[in-house]
Coordinates of C-alpha atoms in Angstrom, one line a residue:
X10 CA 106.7 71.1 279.1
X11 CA 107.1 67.5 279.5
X12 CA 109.6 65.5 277.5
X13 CA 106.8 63.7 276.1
X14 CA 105.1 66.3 274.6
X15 CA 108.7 68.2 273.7
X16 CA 109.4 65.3 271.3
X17 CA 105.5 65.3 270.0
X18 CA 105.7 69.3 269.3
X19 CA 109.5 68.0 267.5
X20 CA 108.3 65.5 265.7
X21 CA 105.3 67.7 264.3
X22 CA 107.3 70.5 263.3
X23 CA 109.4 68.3 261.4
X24 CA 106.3 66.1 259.8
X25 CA 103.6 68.8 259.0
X26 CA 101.1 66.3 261.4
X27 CA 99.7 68.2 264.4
X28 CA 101.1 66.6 267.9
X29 CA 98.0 65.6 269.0
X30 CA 97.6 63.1 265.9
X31 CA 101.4 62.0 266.3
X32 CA 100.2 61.0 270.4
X33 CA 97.4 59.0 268.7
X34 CA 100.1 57.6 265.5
X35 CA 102.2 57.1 268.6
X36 CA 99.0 55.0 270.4
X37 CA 98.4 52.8 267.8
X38 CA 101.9 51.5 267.7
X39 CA 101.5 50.5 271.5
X40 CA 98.4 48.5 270.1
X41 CA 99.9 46.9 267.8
X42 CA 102.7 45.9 270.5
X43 CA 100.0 44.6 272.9
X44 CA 98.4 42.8 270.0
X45 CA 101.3 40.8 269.8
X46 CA 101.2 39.8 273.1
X47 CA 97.9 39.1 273.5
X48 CA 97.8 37.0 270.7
X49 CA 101.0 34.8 272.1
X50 CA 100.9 34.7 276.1
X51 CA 97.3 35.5 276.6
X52 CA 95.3 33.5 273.5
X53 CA 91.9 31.9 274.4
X54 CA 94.1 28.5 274.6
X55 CA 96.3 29.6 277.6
X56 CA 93.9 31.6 279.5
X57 CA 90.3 32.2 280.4
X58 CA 87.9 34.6 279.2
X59 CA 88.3 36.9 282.3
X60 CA 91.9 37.7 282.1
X61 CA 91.7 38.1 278.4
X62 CA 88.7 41.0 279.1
X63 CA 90.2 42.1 282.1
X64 CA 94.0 43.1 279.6
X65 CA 91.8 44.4 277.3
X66 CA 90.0 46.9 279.0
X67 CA 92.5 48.0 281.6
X68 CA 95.1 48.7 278.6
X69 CA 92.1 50.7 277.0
X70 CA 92.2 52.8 279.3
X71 CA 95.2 53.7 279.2
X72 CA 96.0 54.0 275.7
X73 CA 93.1 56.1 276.0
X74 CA 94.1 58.7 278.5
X75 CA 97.7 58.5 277.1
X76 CA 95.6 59.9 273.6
X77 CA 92.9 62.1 275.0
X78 CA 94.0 62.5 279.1
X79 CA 90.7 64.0 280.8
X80 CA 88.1 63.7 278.3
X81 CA 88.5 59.8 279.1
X82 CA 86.1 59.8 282.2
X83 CA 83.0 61.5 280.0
X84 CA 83.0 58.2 278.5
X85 CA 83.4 55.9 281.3
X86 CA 80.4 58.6 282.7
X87 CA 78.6 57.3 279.9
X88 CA 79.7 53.9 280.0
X89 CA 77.9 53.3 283.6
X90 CA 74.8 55.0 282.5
X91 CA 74.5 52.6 279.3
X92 CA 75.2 49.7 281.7
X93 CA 72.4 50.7 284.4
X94 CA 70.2 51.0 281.4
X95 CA 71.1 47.9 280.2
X96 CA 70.6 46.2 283.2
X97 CA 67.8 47.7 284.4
X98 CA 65.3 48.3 281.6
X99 CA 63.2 46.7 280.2
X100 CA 64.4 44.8 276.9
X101 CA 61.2 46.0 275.0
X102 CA 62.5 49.6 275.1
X103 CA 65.9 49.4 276.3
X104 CA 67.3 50.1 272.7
X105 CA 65.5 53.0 272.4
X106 CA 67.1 54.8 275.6
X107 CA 70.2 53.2 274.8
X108 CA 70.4 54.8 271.5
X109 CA 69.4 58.0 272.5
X110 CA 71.6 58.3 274.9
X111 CA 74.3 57.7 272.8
X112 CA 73.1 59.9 269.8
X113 CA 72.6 62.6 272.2
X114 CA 76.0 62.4 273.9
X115 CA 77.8 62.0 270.7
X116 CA 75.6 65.3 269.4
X117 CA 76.6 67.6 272.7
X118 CA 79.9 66.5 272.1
X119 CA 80.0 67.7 268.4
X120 CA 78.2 70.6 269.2
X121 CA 80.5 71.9 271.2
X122 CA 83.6 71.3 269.0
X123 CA 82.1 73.4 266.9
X124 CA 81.4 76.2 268.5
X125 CA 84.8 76.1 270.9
X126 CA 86.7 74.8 267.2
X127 CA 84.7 76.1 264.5
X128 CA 86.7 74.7 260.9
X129 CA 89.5 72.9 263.3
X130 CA 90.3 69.7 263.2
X131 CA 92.1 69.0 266.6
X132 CA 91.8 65.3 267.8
X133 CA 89.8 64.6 270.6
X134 CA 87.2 62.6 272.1
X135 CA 84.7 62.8 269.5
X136 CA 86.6 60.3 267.2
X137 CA 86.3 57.4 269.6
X138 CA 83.1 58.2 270.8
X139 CA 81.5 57.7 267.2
X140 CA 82.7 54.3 267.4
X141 CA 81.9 54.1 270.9
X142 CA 78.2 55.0 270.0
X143 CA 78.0 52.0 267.4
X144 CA 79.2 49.5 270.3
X145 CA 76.9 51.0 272.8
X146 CA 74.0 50.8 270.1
X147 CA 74.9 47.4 269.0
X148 CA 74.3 46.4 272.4
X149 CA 71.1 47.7 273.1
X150 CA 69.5 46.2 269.9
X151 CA 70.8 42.9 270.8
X152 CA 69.1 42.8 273.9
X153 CA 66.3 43.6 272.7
X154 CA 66.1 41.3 270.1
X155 CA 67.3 38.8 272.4
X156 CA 65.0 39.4 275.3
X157 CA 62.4 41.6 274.4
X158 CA 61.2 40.4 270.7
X159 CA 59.5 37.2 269.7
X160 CA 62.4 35.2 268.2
X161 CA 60.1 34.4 265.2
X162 CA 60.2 37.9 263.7
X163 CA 64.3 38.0 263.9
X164 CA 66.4 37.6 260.8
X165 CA 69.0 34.9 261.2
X166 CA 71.5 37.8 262.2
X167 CA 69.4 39.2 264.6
X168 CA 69.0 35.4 266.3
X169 CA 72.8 35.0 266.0
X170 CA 73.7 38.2 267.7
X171 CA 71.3 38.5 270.3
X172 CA 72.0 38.6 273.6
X173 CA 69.7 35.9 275.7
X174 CA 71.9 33.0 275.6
X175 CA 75.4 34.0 276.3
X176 CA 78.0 31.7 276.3
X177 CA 80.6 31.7 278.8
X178 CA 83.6 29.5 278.4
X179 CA 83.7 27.3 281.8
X180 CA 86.9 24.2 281.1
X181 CA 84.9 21.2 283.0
X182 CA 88.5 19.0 282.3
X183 CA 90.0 19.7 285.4
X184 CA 87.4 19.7 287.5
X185 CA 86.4 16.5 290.0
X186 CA 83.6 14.4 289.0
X187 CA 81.4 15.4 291.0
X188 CA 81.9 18.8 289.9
X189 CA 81.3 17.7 286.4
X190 CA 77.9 16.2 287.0
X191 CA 76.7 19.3 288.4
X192 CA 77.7 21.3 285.6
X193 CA 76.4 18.5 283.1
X194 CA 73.1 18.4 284.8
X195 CA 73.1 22.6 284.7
X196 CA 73.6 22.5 281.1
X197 CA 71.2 19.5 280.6
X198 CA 68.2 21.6 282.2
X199 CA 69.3 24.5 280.5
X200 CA 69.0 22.6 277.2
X201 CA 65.6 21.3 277.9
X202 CA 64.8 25.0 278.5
X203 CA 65.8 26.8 275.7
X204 CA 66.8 24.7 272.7
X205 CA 69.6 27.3 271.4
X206 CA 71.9 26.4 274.8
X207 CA 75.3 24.5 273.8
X208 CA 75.5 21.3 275.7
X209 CA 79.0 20.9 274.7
X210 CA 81.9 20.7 277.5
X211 CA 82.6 24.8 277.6
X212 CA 79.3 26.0 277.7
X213 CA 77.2 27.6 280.2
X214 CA 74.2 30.2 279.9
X215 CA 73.6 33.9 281.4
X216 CA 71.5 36.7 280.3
X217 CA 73.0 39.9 279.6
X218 CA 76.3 41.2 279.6
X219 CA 78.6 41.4 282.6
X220 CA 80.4 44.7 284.1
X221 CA 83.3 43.4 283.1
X222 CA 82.1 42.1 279.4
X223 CA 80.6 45.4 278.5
X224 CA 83.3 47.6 279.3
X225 CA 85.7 45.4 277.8
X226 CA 83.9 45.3 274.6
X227 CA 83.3 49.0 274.5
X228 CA 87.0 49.9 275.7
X229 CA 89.3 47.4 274.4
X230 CA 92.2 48.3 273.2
X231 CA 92.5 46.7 270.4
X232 CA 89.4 48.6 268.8
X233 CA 89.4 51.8 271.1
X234 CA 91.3 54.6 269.0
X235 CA 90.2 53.6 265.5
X236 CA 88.2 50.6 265.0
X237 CA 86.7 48.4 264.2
X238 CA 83.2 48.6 265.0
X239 CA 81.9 45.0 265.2
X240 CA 79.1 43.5 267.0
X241 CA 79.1 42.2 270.8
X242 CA 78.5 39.3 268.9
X243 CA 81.5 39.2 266.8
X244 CA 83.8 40.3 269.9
X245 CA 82.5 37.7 272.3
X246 CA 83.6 35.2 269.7
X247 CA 87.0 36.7 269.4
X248 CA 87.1 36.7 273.1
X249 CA 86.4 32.6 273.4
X250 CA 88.2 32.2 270.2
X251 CA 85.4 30.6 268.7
X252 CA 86.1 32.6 265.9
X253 CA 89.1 31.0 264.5
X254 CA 87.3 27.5 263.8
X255 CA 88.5 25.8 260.2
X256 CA 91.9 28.0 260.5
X257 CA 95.0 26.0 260.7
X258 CA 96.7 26.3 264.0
X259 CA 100.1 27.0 264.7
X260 CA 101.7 26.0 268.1
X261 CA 99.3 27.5 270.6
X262 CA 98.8 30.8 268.8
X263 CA 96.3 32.3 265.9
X264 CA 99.2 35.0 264.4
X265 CA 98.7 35.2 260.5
X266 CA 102.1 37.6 260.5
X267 CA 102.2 37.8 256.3
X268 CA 99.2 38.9 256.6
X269 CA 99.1 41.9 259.3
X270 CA 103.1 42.3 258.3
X271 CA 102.0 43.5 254.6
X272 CA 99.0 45.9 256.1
X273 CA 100.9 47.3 258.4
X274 CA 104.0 48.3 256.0
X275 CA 101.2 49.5 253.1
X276 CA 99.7 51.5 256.2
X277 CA 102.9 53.5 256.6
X278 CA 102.8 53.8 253.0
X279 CA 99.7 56.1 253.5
X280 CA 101.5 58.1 256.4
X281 CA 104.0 59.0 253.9
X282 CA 101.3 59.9 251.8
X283 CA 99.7 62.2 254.5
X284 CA 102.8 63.4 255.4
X285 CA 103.4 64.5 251.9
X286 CA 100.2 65.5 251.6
X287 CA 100.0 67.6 254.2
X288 CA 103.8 69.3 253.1
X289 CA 102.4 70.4 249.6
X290 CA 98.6 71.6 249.4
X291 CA 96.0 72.8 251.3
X292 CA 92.0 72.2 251.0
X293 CA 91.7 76.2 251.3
X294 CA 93.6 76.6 247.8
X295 CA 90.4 75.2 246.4
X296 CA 88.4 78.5 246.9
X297 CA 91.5 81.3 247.3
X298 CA 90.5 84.1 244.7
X299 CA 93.4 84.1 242.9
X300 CA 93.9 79.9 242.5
X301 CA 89.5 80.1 241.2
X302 CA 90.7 83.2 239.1
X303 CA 93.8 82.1 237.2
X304 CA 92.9 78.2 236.6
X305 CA 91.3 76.4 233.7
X306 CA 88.3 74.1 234.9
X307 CA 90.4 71.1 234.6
X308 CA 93.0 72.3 236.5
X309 CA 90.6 73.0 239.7
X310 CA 88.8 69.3 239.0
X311 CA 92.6 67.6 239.2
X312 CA 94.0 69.9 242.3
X313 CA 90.9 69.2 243.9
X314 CA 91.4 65.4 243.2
X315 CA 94.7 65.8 244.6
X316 CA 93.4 67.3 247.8
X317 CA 90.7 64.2 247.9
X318 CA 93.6 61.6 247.5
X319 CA 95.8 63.6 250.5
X320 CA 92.8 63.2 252.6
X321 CA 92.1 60.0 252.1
X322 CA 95.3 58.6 252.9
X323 CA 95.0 59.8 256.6
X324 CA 91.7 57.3 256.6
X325 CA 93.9 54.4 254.7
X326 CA 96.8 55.0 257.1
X327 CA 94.4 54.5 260.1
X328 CA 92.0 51.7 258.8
X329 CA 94.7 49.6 257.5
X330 CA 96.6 49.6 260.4
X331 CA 94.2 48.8 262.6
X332 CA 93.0 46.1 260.7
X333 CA 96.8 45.0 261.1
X334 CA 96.4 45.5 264.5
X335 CA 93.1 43.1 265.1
X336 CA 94.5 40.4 262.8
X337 CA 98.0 40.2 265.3
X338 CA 95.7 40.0 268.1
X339 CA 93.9 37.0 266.4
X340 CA 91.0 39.0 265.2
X341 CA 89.4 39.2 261.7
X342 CA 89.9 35.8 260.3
X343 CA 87.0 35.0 257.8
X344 CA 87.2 31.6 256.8
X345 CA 89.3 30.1 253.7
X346 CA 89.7 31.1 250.3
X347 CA 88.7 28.9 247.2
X348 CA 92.9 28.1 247.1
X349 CA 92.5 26.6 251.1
X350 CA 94.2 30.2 252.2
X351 CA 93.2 31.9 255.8
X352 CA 91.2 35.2 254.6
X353 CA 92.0 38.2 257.1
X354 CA 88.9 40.7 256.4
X355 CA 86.1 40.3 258.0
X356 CA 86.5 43.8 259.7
X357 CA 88.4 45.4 256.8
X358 CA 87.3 48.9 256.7
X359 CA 88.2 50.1 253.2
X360 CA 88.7 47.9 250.3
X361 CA 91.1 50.2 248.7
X362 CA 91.3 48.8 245.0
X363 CA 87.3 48.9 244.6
X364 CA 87.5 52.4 245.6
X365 CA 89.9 53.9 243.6
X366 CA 89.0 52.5 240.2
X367 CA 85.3 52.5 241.1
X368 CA 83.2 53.3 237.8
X369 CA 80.3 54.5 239.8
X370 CA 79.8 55.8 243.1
X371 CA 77.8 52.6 244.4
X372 CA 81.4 51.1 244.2
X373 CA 83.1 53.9 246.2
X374 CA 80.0 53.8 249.1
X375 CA 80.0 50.1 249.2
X376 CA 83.7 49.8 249.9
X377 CA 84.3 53.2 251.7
X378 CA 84.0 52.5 255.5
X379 CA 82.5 49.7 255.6
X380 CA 81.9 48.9 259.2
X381 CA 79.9 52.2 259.4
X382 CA 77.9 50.5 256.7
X383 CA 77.2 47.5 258.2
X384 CA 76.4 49.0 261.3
X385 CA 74.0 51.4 259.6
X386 CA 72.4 48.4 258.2
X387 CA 71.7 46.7 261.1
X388 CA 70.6 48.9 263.5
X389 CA 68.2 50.7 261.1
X390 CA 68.3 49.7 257.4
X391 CA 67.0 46.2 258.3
X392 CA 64.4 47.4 260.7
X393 CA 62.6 49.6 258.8
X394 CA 59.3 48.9 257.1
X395 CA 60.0 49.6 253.4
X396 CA 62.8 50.4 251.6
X397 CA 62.3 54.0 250.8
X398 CA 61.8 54.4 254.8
X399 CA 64.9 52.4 255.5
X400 CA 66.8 55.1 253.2
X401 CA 65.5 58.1 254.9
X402 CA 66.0 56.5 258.5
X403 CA 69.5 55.6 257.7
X404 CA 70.1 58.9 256.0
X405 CA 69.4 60.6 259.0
X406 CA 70.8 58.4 261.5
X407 CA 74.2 59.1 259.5
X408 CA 73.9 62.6 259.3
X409 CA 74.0 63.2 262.8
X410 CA 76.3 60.4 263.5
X411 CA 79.1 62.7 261.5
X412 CA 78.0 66.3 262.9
X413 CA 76.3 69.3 262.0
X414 CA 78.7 71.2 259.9
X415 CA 77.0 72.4 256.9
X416 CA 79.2 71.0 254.4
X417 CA 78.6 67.7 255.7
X418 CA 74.8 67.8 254.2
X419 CA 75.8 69.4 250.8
X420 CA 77.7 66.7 250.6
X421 CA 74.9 64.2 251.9
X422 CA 72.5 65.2 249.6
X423 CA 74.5 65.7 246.9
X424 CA 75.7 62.0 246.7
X425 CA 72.2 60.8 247.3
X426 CA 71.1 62.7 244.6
X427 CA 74.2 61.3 242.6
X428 CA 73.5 57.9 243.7
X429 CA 70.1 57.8 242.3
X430 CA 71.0 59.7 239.2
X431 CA 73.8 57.3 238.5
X432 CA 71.4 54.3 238.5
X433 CA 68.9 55.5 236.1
X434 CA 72.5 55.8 234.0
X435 CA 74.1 53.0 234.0
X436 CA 70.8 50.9 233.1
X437 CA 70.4 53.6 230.4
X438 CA 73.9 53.4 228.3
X439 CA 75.7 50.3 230.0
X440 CA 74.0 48.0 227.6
X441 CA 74.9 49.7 224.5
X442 CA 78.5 49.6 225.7
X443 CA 78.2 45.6 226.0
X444 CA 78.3 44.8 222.6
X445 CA 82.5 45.3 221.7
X446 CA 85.4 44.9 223.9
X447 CA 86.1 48.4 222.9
X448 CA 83.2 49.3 224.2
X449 CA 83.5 48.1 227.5
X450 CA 86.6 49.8 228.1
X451 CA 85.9 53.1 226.7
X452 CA 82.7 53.1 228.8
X453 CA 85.0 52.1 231.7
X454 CA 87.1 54.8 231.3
X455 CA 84.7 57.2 230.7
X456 CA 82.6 56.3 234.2
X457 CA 85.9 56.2 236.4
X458 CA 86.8 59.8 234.8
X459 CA 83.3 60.7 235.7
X460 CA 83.0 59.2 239.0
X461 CA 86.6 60.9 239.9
X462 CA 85.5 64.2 239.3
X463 CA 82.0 64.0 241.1
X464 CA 83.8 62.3 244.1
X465 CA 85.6 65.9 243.9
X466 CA 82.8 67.9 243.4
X467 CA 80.6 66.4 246.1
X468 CA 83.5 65.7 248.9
X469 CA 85.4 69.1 249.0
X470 CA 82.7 71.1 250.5
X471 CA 82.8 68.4 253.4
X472 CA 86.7 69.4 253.9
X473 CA 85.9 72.7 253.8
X474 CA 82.9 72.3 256.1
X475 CA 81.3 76.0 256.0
X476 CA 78.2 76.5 253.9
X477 CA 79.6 79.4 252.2
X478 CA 82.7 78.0 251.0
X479 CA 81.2 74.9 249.6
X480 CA 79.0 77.2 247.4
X481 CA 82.0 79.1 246.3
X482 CA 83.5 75.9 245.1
X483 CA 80.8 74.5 243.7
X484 CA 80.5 78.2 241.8
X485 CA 83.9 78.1 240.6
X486 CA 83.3 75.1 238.7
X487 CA 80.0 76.2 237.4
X488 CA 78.2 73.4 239.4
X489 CA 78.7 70.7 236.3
X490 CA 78.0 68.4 239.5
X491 CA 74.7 69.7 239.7
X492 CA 74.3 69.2 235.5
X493 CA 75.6 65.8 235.9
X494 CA 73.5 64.7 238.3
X495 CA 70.3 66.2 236.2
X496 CA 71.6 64.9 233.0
X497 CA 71.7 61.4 234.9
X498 CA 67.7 61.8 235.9
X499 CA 67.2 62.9 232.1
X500 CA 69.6 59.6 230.9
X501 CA 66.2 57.7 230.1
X502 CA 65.2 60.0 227.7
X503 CA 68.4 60.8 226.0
X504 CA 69.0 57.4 225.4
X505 CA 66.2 57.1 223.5
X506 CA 66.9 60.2 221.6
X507 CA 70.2 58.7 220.6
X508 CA 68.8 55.5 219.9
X509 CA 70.8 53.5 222.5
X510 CA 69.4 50.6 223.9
X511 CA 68.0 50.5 227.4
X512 CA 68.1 48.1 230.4
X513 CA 64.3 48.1 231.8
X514 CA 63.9 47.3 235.3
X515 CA 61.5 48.4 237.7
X516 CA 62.3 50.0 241.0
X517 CA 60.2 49.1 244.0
X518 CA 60.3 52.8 246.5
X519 CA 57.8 51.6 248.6
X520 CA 56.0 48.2 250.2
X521 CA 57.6 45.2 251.2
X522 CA 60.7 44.9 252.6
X523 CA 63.9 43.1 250.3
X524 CA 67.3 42.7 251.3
X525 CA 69.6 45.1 249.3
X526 CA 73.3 45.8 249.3
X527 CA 73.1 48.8 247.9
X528 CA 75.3 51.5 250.1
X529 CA 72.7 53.6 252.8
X530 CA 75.8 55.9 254.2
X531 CA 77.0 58.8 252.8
X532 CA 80.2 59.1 254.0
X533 CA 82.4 61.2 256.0
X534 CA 85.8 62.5 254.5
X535 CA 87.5 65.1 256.1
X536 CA 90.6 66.4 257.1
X537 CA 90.8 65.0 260.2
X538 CA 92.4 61.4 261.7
X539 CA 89.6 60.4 263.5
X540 CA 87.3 57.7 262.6
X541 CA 84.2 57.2 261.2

């Protein structure tokens, strides 16, 4: 045994995490490391765009072999074959083979953790393959919008992250003058060709990705062992630095250290929390005979709360660091707040607060993992028909995305159910709890209390994974998650009964197309690190 993994097998006997999380804990503080750097020697205002993709990919690498060893080169095996697709289908269809490839390799790969791992939660190389399969996807679609659909039937998105026109930074300062008026009249041409080409001095245009773009963007390390998932898009952008425009610059570096410095201390927060966690209670108390046998109702709702919250802080812990992690490296930055004040979020994953004091569970979905969300969105939500077949494409497209353990899809279509059930609801009491201040925050109260307990009820057989012991939980608390949830379908009548006022609004389940924000993912909590 090697000293490395002596002091990981050390480290986990004395923390309660497994060694194979501590090598990926143990990862992300090497990011964070090379974030710094990045951000100060190697910012888009010292050097050009191929060294900056050239340190982020070769470093991806090797953070990722120094996490998962071997299981690296099944995803630079899939890498090529998504390039070669890229590159050599046509853009009409290439999204299609792009995404199933992806789908399909993430699926084997699932698969077989399951059978070789049934109920364990071991890190490997499924966790950055699901983010890996976003990328990949997000790829595909844009160049297909870009090269294979008429421009007049994209959304504004869709035209702003397609791939046809890429930019790639060329500095025409140095150069001689005749050099100059070459690139000039290049960039002239190009702009009498296609309108959308910048003719401005660090501009030049190319069709599709390069080798070197496309596995940087897919591998970088930055974004390789937990996120986020952003658009090629969004990463070009951060590449060029055209991504920082209206933030105020200091020296020759974009490092908002308050900012990552606070999210990377409340990150370690969490790990004390999953460290903790992890010390005290188990998910499998939840259904041991003599915990089911011996407990009041109440008692199983707030240990199995408990369990929830443990969970949950391995997802804070990992989210919020990263998100530390992208914001050293000069990633992140979303413009300025109504004070004048540099907003670091763009790619947050989890708005914590929202969650944990949502009143309803639209709340929780729309600020649980939210890249996962807006990916969802994009790829399929968006290019659907209707709404109601935007839902059930997305609802599948996520389901598969997480895996094929059967607690997954009681969970699935248990908080679809709830989310629906939830809105006929709120539009059927709110109201009446409008009219006193008293009101309000009883009716507050009383939806966080109830929103607490179905995020238990829904989540644990997720944790617990087997079919079987989701129905024995959900047994042991006499499925009031199931009476909820029908009580919530039945809110329009018993509303009336009562003689409470109602909010009328009509639902459109079919025919044209609207934009919506309301939340298309269920979500994945489990008792793993790895991310969704």
């Amino acid at each position: 045994m090697g000293f490395t993994e002596k002091l990981f097998d050390d480290l986990a006997r004395s923390s309660g995490i497994p060694a194979d999380q501590i090598s990926v804990i143990v990862g992300m503080l090497v990011t964070l490391f090379l974030s710094i750097l990045y951000n100060l020697f190697l910012s888009p205002l010292k050097v050009g765009r191929t060294t900056r993709l050239a340190f982020g990919v070769v470093w991806g690498i090797a953070i990722g072999w120094f996490c998962y060893t071997s299981d690296m080169i099944q995803l630079v095996i899939l890498l090529l074959l998504s390039y070669y697709i890229i590159q050599t289908v046509s853009p009409q269809v290439v999204h299609r083979y792009i995404f199933t490839l992806a789908m399909s390799w993430l699926s084997i790969n699932h698969i077989y953790r399951q059978v070789t791992d049934y109920g364990g939660y071991k890190l490997d190389i499924t966790g950055p393959l699901m983010l890996i399969t976003q990328r990949l996807t997000y790829v595909g679609f844009a160049v297909h919008d870009g090269l294979g659909r008429d421009p007049k039937e994209l959304t504004h998105e869709q035209r702003q992250h397609s791939i046809k026109y890429f930019y790639v930074p060329i500095e025409i300062m140095h150069l001689n003058i005749v050099t100059k008026i070459i690139v000039k009249s290049i960039l002239y041409l190009k702009s009498q060709l296609f309108s959308s080409v910048n003719l401005g001095n660090t501009s030049f245009c190319r069709k599709r990705p390069s080798f070197l773009e496309f596995f940087s963007y897919i591998l970088h390390f930055s974004m390789l062992l937990v996120g986020p998932s952003c658009s090629y898009y969004e990463f070009m952008e951060f590449v060029d630095g055209t991504n920082m425009k209206g933030f105020k610059q200091s020296g020759k570096a974009y490092l908002p250290m308050v900012t990552a410095t606070k999210k990377i201390l409340l990150s370690y927060v969490f790990l004390g929390g999953l460290v903790l966690g992890n010390a005290l209670i188990s998910p499998k108390t939840c259904i041991d005979p003599e915990f089911m046998s011996k407990s009041s109702l109440l008692t199983k709702i707030i240990f199995s709360y408990i369990v929830i919250a443990a969970i949950k802080m391995r997802y804070y812990y990992a989210w919020t660091f990263a998100d530390g992690v992208i914001n050293v490296a000069g990633m992140g930055y979303n413009g300025l707040d109504e004070n004048g004040e540099a907003q670091w979020d763009k790619f947050t994953n989890a708005k914590i607060k929202q969650i944990e004091l949502g009143t309803n569970s639209r709340t929780i979905l729309k600020n649980w993992n939210i890249g996962t969300e807006k990916w969802l969105k994009r790829i399929i939500y968006d290019r659907s028909n209707d709404n109601l077949t935007g839902v059930l494409a997305t609802s599948v497209t996520s389901a598969f995305w997480h895996g094929f353990y059967p607690g997954y899809y009681l969970c699935f279509v248990t908080v679809g159910f709830l989310t629906l059930s939830s809105r006929l609801a709120r539009r059927s009491f709110r109201p009446y709890f409008q009219e006193s201040k008293e009101k309000q925050i009883f009716y507050d109260i009383l939806t966080w209390l109830i929103t607490c307990s179905m995020v238990v009820y829904s989540c644990i057989p997720f944790v617990l994974l087997d079919l079987n012991s989701g129905f024995i939980f959900w047994r042991s608390l006499y499925f009031y998650g199931h009476i909820v949830v029908l009580l919530g379908f039945a809110s329009p009548w018993i509303s009336a009964a009562l003689g409470m006022k109602r909010e009328e609004k009509n639902i459109k389940l079919n025919g044209p197309r609207e934009m919506t924000e309301e939340p298309i993912n269920s979500r994945r909590i489990d008792g793993g690190l790895k991310q969704e």
